[in-house]
Coordinates of C-alpha atoms in Angstrom, one line a residue:
M1 CA -38.1 53.1 20.5
L2 CA -40.3 52.4 17.4
R3 CA -37.3 53.2 15.1
T4 CA -35.1 50.8 17.1
T5 CA -37.7 48.0 16.9
R6 CA -38.2 48.6 13.2
S7 CA -34.4 48.4 12.7
L8 CA -34.2 45.2 14.6
R9 CA -37.0 43.7 12.5
N10 CA -35.3 44.8 9.3
A11 CA -32.0 43.2 10.4
A12 CA -33.8 40.0 11.4
A13 CA -35.5 39.9 8.1
A14 CA -32.3 40.4 6.2
L15 CA -30.6 37.7 8.3
A16 CA -33.5 35.3 7.5
V17 CA -33.2 35.9 3.8
L18 CA -29.5 35.3 4.0
L19 CA -29.9 32.0 5.9
L20 CA -32.6 30.8 3.6
S21 CA -30.4 31.4 0.6
G22 CA -28.1 28.7 1.9
T23 CA -25.0 30.7 1.0
A24 CA -22.5 32.5 3.2
A25 CA -22.3 36.2 3.3
F26 CA -18.8 36.4 1.9
A27 CA -19.9 34.4 -1.1
Q28 CA -22.0 37.3 -2.2
D29 CA -19.0 39.5 -2.0
A30 CA -16.7 37.1 -3.9
S31 CA -15.2 38.2 -7.2
G32 CA -12.6 37.3 -9.7
K33 CA -11.9 33.9 -11.4
L34 CA -12.8 30.6 -9.8
V35 CA -10.9 27.7 -11.3
I36 CA -12.4 24.2 -10.9
V37 CA -10.9 20.9 -11.9
T38 CA -13.7 18.4 -12.4
S39 CA -14.5 15.0 -14.0
F40 CA -18.2 15.8 -14.4
P41 CA -19.8 16.1 -17.9
K42 CA -20.4 19.5 -19.5
D43 CA -24.2 19.3 -19.1
M44 CA -23.8 19.2 -15.3
T45 CA -20.9 21.7 -15.0
T46 CA -22.5 24.3 -17.3
A47 CA -25.8 24.2 -15.3
F48 CA -24.0 24.9 -12.0
Q49 CA -21.6 27.3 -13.6
Q50 CA -24.4 29.5 -14.9
A51 CA -26.5 29.2 -11.8
F52 CA -23.6 30.2 -9.5
Q53 CA -22.5 33.1 -11.8
K54 CA -26.1 34.4 -11.8
A55 CA -26.1 34.4 -8.0
N56 CA -22.5 35.8 -7.9
P57 CA -22.1 38.1 -10.9
K58 CA -18.7 39.2 -9.9
V59 CA -17.3 35.7 -10.2
T60 CA -16.2 34.0 -13.5
V61 CA -16.0 30.2 -13.3
E62 CA -13.4 28.4 -15.3
I63 CA -13.9 24.7 -15.7
L64 CA -10.9 22.4 -16.4
N65 CA -12.3 19.0 -17.3
R66 CA -10.2 15.9 -16.5
N67 CA -11.1 12.3 -15.7
T68 CA -10.8 11.6 -12.0
N69 CA -7.3 10.1 -12.1
A70 CA -5.9 12.8 -14.4
G71 CA -7.4 15.5 -12.2
V72 CA -5.7 14.1 -9.1
K73 CA -2.4 13.9 -11.0
Y74 CA -2.8 17.4 -12.3
L75 CA -3.2 18.8 -8.8
Q76 CA -0.2 16.7 -7.6
E77 CA 2.0 18.0 -10.4
T78 CA 1.0 21.6 -10.1
A79 CA 1.0 21.8 -6.3
S80 CA 4.1 23.9 -6.0
N81 CA 2.4 26.6 -8.2
N82 CA -1.2 25.9 -7.7
G83 CA -3.8 27.8 -9.8
V84 CA -6.8 25.7 -8.9
D85 CA -9.5 26.6 -6.3
L86 CA -11.7 23.5 -6.2
F87 CA -11.6 19.8 -7.0
W88 CA -15.1 18.5 -7.9
A89 CA -15.7 14.8 -8.6
S90 CA -17.6 11.6 -7.7
A91 CA -15.0 9.3 -6.3
P92 CA -14.4 9.8 -2.5
D93 CA -11.2 7.7 -2.6
A94 CA -9.7 10.3 -5.1
F95 CA -10.3 12.9 -2.4
E96 CA -8.6 10.7 0.1
V97 CA -5.6 10.6 -2.1
L98 CA -5.5 14.4 -2.3
K99 CA -6.2 14.7 1.5
G100 CA -3.3 12.2 2.2
A101 CA -1.0 14.3 0.1
G102 CA -2.0 17.5 1.9
L103 CA -3.5 19.0 -1.2
L104 CA -6.8 20.0 0.3
Q105 CA -7.7 22.5 3.0
P106 CA -10.6 22.3 5.5
Y107 CA -13.9 24.1 5.0
K108 CA -17.2 23.5 6.9
P109 CA -20.1 24.4 4.7
K110 CA -22.5 27.1 6.1
V111 CA -25.7 25.2 5.1
D112 CA -28.1 23.4 7.4
G113 CA -30.3 20.4 6.8
I114 CA -27.7 18.0 5.4
P115 CA -27.7 14.6 7.2
A116 CA -24.5 13.1 8.6
K117 CA -24.9 10.0 6.4
V118 CA -26.4 8.8 3.1
G119 CA -27.1 5.1 3.6
A120 CA -24.2 3.9 5.6
Y121 CA -21.7 6.4 4.2
P122 CA -20.7 9.7 5.8
V123 CA -21.8 12.7 3.6
N124 CA -18.8 14.8 4.6
D125 CA -15.1 14.0 5.4
P126 CA -14.9 13.9 9.2
E127 CA -11.9 16.2 9.1
G128 CA -13.7 18.7 6.9
M129 CA -11.4 18.4 3.9
Y130 CA -14.2 17.7 1.4
A131 CA -18.0 17.8 1.4
G132 CA -20.6 15.6 -0.3
F133 CA -23.1 17.5 -2.4
A134 CA -24.9 14.6 -4.2
A135 CA -25.3 10.9 -3.8
S136 CA -24.8 8.2 -6.4
G137 CA -25.1 4.5 -6.8
Y138 CA -23.8 2.0 -9.3
G139 CA -25.7 -0.5 -11.4
I140 CA -27.0 -1.8 -14.7
M141 CA -28.5 0.3 -17.5
W142 CA -30.2 -1.3 -20.5
N143 CA -31.9 -0.2 -23.8
T144 CA -35.5 -1.7 -23.7
R145 CA -35.8 -1.8 -27.5
Y146 CA -32.4 -3.5 -27.9
M147 CA -33.4 -6.1 -25.2
K148 CA -36.7 -6.8 -27.0
A149 CA -35.1 -7.0 -30.4
N150 CA -32.4 -9.5 -29.2
D151 CA -34.8 -11.4 -26.9
L152 CA -32.7 -10.7 -23.8
P153 CA -33.9 -11.1 -20.2
I154 CA -33.6 -8.1 -17.9
P155 CA -30.5 -8.3 -15.7
K156 CA -30.8 -7.3 -12.1
E157 CA -27.6 -8.6 -10.4
W158 CA -23.9 -8.5 -11.4
S159 CA -23.9 -12.3 -11.7
D160 CA -26.6 -12.1 -14.3
L161 CA -24.2 -10.3 -16.7
A162 CA -21.9 -13.4 -16.6
K163 CA -24.6 -15.6 -18.2
P164 CA -24.0 -16.8 -21.8
V165 CA -27.1 -15.0 -23.1
Y166 CA -25.4 -11.7 -22.6
Y167 CA -22.3 -12.5 -24.6
D168 CA -21.2 -9.4 -26.6
H169 CA -24.1 -7.3 -25.4
V170 CA -22.4 -5.5 -22.4
A171 CA -20.1 -2.5 -22.1
I172 CA -18.1 -0.8 -19.3
S173 CA -15.6 2.0 -19.2
A174 CA -12.0 1.3 -17.9
P175 CA -11.7 2.1 -14.2
S176 CA -8.2 3.5 -14.9
R177 CA -10.0 6.1 -17.1
S178 CA -13.1 6.6 -15.0
G179 CA -13.4 7.2 -11.3
T180 CA -17.0 6.1 -11.2
T181 CA -16.2 2.8 -12.8
H182 CA -13.4 2.3 -10.4
L183 CA -15.9 2.7 -7.6
T184 CA -18.1 0.1 -9.2
I185 CA -15.3 -2.4 -9.4
E186 CA -14.2 -1.7 -5.9
T187 CA -17.7 -2.0 -4.6
I188 CA -18.0 -5.5 -6.1
L189 CA -14.6 -6.4 -4.6
Q190 CA -15.6 -5.2 -1.1
G191 CA -19.2 -6.6 -1.4
E192 CA -18.2 -10.1 -2.5
G193 CA -14.6 -10.3 -1.3
W194 CA -11.3 -10.1 -3.3
E195 CA -11.3 -13.6 -4.9
K196 CA -15.1 -13.9 -5.6
G197 CA -15.3 -10.2 -6.6
W198 CA -12.6 -10.6 -9.3
R199 CA -14.2 -13.9 -10.5
T200 CA -17.5 -11.9 -11.0
N201 CA -15.7 -9.1 -12.7
K202 CA -13.9 -11.4 -15.1
E203 CA -16.9 -13.5 -15.8
M204 CA -18.9 -10.3 -16.7
A205 CA -15.9 -9.1 -18.7
G206 CA -16.0 -12.2 -20.9
N207 CA -19.3 -10.9 -22.2
Y208 CA -18.2 -7.3 -22.9
R209 CA -18.6 -5.9 -26.4
T210 CA -16.2 -3.1 -25.6
I211 CA -14.4 -1.2 -22.8
T212 CA -14.7 2.6 -23.4
E213 CA -12.1 5.2 -22.5
R214 CA -14.5 7.6 -20.7
S215 CA -17.5 6.7 -18.6
F216 CA -20.0 8.6 -20.7
G217 CA -19.2 6.4 -23.7
V218 CA -21.2 3.6 -22.0
P219 CA -24.6 5.4 -21.7
D220 CA -24.1 7.0 -25.1
G221 CA -23.7 3.4 -26.5
V222 CA -26.8 2.1 -24.6
N223 CA -28.8 5.2 -25.7
S224 CA -28.0 4.7 -29.4
G225 CA -28.4 0.9 -29.3
A226 CA -24.7 0.2 -30.2
F227 CA -24.9 -2.3 -27.4
G228 CA -27.8 -3.2 -25.1
I229 CA -26.4 -3.1 -21.5
G230 CA -24.0 -0.8 -19.7
I231 CA -22.4 -0.8 -16.2
V232 CA -22.9 2.8 -15.1
I233 CA -23.4 5.3 -12.3
D234 CA -27.1 5.9 -11.8
F235 CA -27.3 9.5 -13.0
F236 CA -26.3 8.4 -16.5
A237 CA -29.4 6.3 -16.8
L238 CA -31.7 8.7 -14.9
S239 CA -30.7 11.6 -17.2
S240 CA -31.1 9.4 -20.3
Q241 CA -34.6 8.5 -19.2
A242 CA -35.4 12.2 -18.6
S243 CA -34.2 12.9 -22.2
G244 CA -36.6 10.4 -23.6
F245 CA -34.2 7.5 -24.4
P246 CA -35.8 4.0 -24.1
V247 CA -33.6 2.9 -21.1
E248 CA -34.1 1.5 -17.7
F249 CA -31.8 1.0 -14.7
A250 CA -31.4 -1.3 -11.7
Y251 CA -29.3 -1.2 -8.6
P252 CA -27.9 -4.7 -7.9
T253 CA -28.0 -6.0 -4.4
I254 CA -24.2 -5.5 -4.2
T255 CA -23.9 -1.8 -4.7
T256 CA -23.2 1.2 -2.6
I257 CA -24.5 4.8 -2.3
V258 CA -21.7 7.2 -1.9
P259 CA -21.5 11.0 -2.1
A260 CA -20.0 12.9 -5.0
N261 CA -17.7 15.5 -3.5
V262 CA -16.2 18.9 -3.7
G263 CA -13.0 20.1 -1.9
V264 CA -11.1 23.4 -1.6
V265 CA -7.6 23.0 -2.9
K266 CA -4.8 24.0 -0.6
N267 CA -3.5 27.5 -1.4
A268 CA -6.5 28.2 -3.5
P269 CA -6.0 31.6 -5.3
N270 CA -9.7 32.5 -4.7
K271 CA -10.6 30.9 -1.4
A272 CA -13.7 33.1 -0.9
A273 CA -15.3 32.1 -4.2
A274 CA -14.3 28.5 -3.7
E275 CA -16.1 28.4 -0.3
G276 CA -19.1 30.2 -1.8
F277 CA -19.4 27.6 -4.6
V278 CA -19.4 24.8 -2.0
D279 CA -22.2 26.5 -0.1
F280 CA -24.1 27.1 -3.3
L281 CA -23.9 23.4 -4.2
L282 CA -25.6 22.6 -0.8
S283 CA -28.1 25.4 -0.8
P284 CA -31.7 24.8 -1.8
K285 CA -31.1 26.3 -5.2
G286 CA -28.0 24.2 -5.8
Q287 CA -29.6 21.0 -4.7
E288 CA -32.6 21.6 -7.0
V289 CA -30.2 21.9 -10.0
L290 CA -29.4 18.2 -9.4
L291 CA -32.9 17.3 -10.4
E292 CA -32.6 18.9 -13.9
P293 CA -33.2 16.4 -16.7
A294 CA -29.7 16.5 -18.0
I295 CA -28.2 15.9 -14.5
R296 CA -30.4 13.7 -12.4
R297 CA -28.2 13.3 -9.4
L298 CA -29.4 12.3 -5.9
P299 CA -29.5 15.3 -3.6
V300 CA -28.0 15.1 -0.1
N301 CA -30.7 17.3 1.3
P302 CA -33.8 15.1 2.0
V303 CA -36.1 18.0 1.6
T304 CA -35.2 18.4 -2.1
Y305 CA -36.8 15.1 -3.0
E306 CA -40.2 16.8 -2.5
K307 CA -39.6 18.4 -5.8
A308 CA -38.3 15.3 -7.6
P309 CA -40.3 13.6 -10.3
A310 CA -42.4 10.4 -9.5
G311 CA -40.3 7.3 -9.0
Y312 CA -37.1 9.2 -8.4
P313 CA -34.7 7.1 -6.2
N314 CA -34.5 8.4 -2.7
P315 CA -31.7 6.8 -0.5
F316 CA -33.1 8.5 2.6
K317 CA -36.4 6.6 2.2
D318 CA -35.3 3.4 0.4
T319 CA -32.9 2.1 3.0
S320 CA -32.2 -1.1 1.0
L321 CA -30.0 0.9 -1.5
G322 CA -26.4 0.2 -0.7
S323 CA -27.3 -1.6 2.6
Q324 CA -25.3 -4.7 1.7
V325 CA -22.0 -3.0 1.3
N326 CA -20.2 -1.0 4.0
F327 CA -17.8 0.7 1.6
D328 CA -14.4 1.3 3.2
V329 CA -12.7 4.3 1.5
E330 CA -9.4 3.5 3.3
V331 CA -9.3 0.0 1.8
S332 CA -10.1 1.5 -1.6
Q333 CA -7.5 4.2 -1.3
A334 CA -4.7 1.8 -0.3
R335 CA -5.1 -0.3 -3.4
Y336 CA -6.6 2.2 -5.8
N337 CA -3.8 2.1 -8.5
V338 CA -3.3 -1.6 -8.1
V339 CA -7.0 -2.4 -8.8
D340 CA -6.9 -0.2 -11.9
A341 CA -3.7 -1.8 -13.2
L342 CA -5.0 -5.3 -12.5
F343 CA -8.2 -4.5 -14.4
D344 CA -6.2 -3.2 -17.4
Q345 CA -3.7 -6.0 -17.5
L346 CA -6.1 -8.8 -16.9
I347 CA -9.2 -7.5 -18.7
T348 CA -8.9 -4.3 -20.8
F349 CA -5.7 -5.2 -22.6
Q350 CA -6.6 -9.0 -22.7
L351 CA -10.2 -8.6 -23.7
D352 CA -10.0 -10.7 -26.9
D353 CA -8.3 -13.6 -25.2
L354 CA -10.7 -13.4 -22.2
K355 CA -13.7 -13.4 -24.6
A356 CA -12.3 -16.4 -26.5
A357 CA -11.9 -18.4 -23.3
T358 CA -15.4 -17.3 -22.1
Q359 CA -17.0 -18.3 -25.4
A360 CA -15.3 -21.7 -25.2
I361 CA -16.6 -22.2 -21.7
H362 CA -20.1 -21.2 -22.7
K363 CA -20.1 -23.7 -25.6
A364 CA -18.8 -26.5 -23.4
E365 CA -21.3 -25.7 -20.7
A366 CA -24.2 -25.9 -23.2
A367 CA -23.0 -29.2 -24.5
I368 CA -22.6 -30.7 -21.0
A369 CA -26.1 -29.6 -20.1
K370 CA -27.4 -31.7 -23.1
K371 CA -25.1 -34.6 -22.6
P372 CA -23.7 -34.8 -19.0
N373 CA -20.2 -36.0 -18.6
D374 CA -18.3 -35.9 -15.2
K375 CA -14.9 -35.6 -16.7
A376 CA -16.0 -32.8 -19.0
K377 CA -17.7 -31.1 -16.0
A378 CA -14.4 -31.3 -14.1
L379 CA -12.4 -29.8 -17.0
L380 CA -15.0 -27.0 -17.3
A381 CA -14.6 -26.2 -13.5
E382 CA -10.8 -26.1 -14.0
A383 CA -11.3 -23.7 -17.0
R384 CA -13.4 -21.4 -14.9
D385 CA -10.9 -21.4 -12.1
L386 CA -8.1 -20.5 -14.5
V387 CA -10.0 -17.5 -15.8
A388 CA -10.8 -16.4 -12.2
A389 CA -7.3 -16.8 -10.8
M390 CA -5.5 -13.7 -9.6
P391 CA -1.8 -12.9 -9.6
V392 CA -2.0 -11.1 -6.2
T393 CA -3.9 -11.4 -3.0
A394 CA -5.9 -8.7 -1.3
E395 CA -3.2 -8.3 1.2
Q396 CA -0.5 -7.9 -1.5
A397 CA -2.7 -5.4 -3.3
A398 CA -2.8 -3.1 -0.3
D399 CA 1.0 -3.3 0.3
P400 CA 2.4 0.2 0.0
Q401 CA 5.5 -1.2 -1.8
L402 CA 3.4 -2.7 -4.6
A403 CA 1.0 0.2 -4.7
G404 CA 3.9 2.7 -4.9
A405 CA 5.1 1.1 -8.1
F406 CA 2.2 2.5 -10.1
T407 CA 3.0 6.1 -10.7
V408 CA 2.0 6.5 -14.3
E409 CA -1.6 6.2 -15.6
R410 CA -1.8 4.2 -18.8
K411 CA -4.0 5.2 -21.7
S412 CA -3.0 2.2 -23.7
A413 CA -0.9 -0.9 -23.4
K414 CA 1.8 0.8 -25.5
D415 CA 2.3 3.8 -23.1
A416 CA 5.8 4.1 -21.6
V417 CA 5.9 3.6 -17.8
P418 CA 8.6 3.4 -15.1
E419 CA 10.6 0.1 -15.3
R420 CA 9.3 -1.4 -12.1
Q421 CA 5.7 -0.7 -13.0
A422 CA 6.3 -2.1 -16.5
Q423 CA 7.8 -5.3 -15.0
I424 CA 4.9 -5.9 -12.7
E425 CA 2.4 -5.2 -15.5
Q426 CA 4.1 -7.5 -17.9
K427 CA 4.1 -10.3 -15.4
W428 CA 0.4 -9.8 -14.8
A429 CA -0.3 -9.7 -18.5
A430 CA 1.6 -12.9 -19.1
F431 CA -0.2 -14.5 -16.3
A432 CA -3.6 -13.6 -17.9
K433 CA -2.6 -14.7 -21.4
E434 CA -1.3 -18.1 -20.1
N435 CA -4.4 -18.7 -18.0
Y436 CA -6.9 -17.7 -20.6
A437 CA -5.2 -19.9 -23.2
A438 CA -5.1 -22.8 -20.8
A439 CA -8.8 -22.2 -19.9
R440 CA -9.8 -22.2 -23.5
K441 CA -7.9 -25.5 -24.1
K442 CA -9.6 -27.2 -21.2
A443 CA -13.0 -25.9 -22.3
D444 CA -12.4 -27.2 -25.8
E445 CA -11.5 -30.6 -24.3
A446 CA -14.6 -30.6 -22.2
L447 CA -16.7 -29.8 -25.3
A448 CA -15.1 -32.7 -27.2
L449 CA -16.0 -35.1 -24.4
A450 CA -19.6 -33.9 -24.2
R451 CA -20.3 -34.3 -27.9

């Protein structure tokens, strides 16, 4: 009897240790190569790679780094001969694209303590095709020394970045090259509405110093003082602060808190290791890795915040974060490629013309403030409307026929694309060029009247 009781106690203790570890039993028995396609930076992937391999010494993790859009296309193109086990990225709408294409398989993590939602957003896919492991918000990062040296006020809202004082001091990455930037643009569109949201995006863009190809180019530029302000995902700013850079960050009112995700790829060669990695991300050890200075993500397990440094954002306590935007991932998915193409054709590839029109508007605005003139004011309003005008409506952007035309991701304006995609993009580019030239002309006329 004593021996039986002792055996039961030993078994219970072993089970408790297993449950506390937050990883499934089979994960400890996993072996072989685990291939992960991810858009996350090396500082983050290396930390998790090493921690997981330490906990699972029989598994070798291979990281294939792609930006979000390129990662999705890679999985689509290699689906018939898949060699990838996991897709690991920030943008939930990218996972919806893969889910809709049948390129993910369901897995329910074997970890307790994860809430159903972060803010207003579900942590996990309701159908179990992907799981959230960290939360992120989008906002404004700035270099405090740069701001002081250039006598710039601190921006707190997106509309602030459209003010003349910020001309040539702001940077962003192209949403077609960065899934996190795409989410930022889409959040503004959903939070403010299609027409007003694009007006805000274009008015901010008129002040851009540059548009980088990768998302990390923005925090790098802010950290070094190449420009003062960057539109970034929160962890870029938080990790820069932890590394000692003189930067600060603010969440605008119009933002959203959404989970960064991981999903097991359909026909994953090493399903056991893939599922084990998912469980590790959500385990106490995995969640604590998110707090490391080089990473600084927001954990999805509320308990982990007890180990966070002072002042660390906590969306489970600060319910104002992301409360103004009920982000609709289906709306985002339906127009994903259209939004990227619109941004490139109206902003990225037309930045010089947009900046010229914006500068002319700023000059006219300043002159009218000193010497009011009703006709000049009317011309200035027309110029602003020309800049803000869009070639398509929200309804048209979500039309599958239009969205289906965008099958090739551009890296530059010179890249070859299918004929229909090229025709639409050329039409949008011509629309932008014509409107920006007309806006500049009206602004110049307004300036002449106000002198």
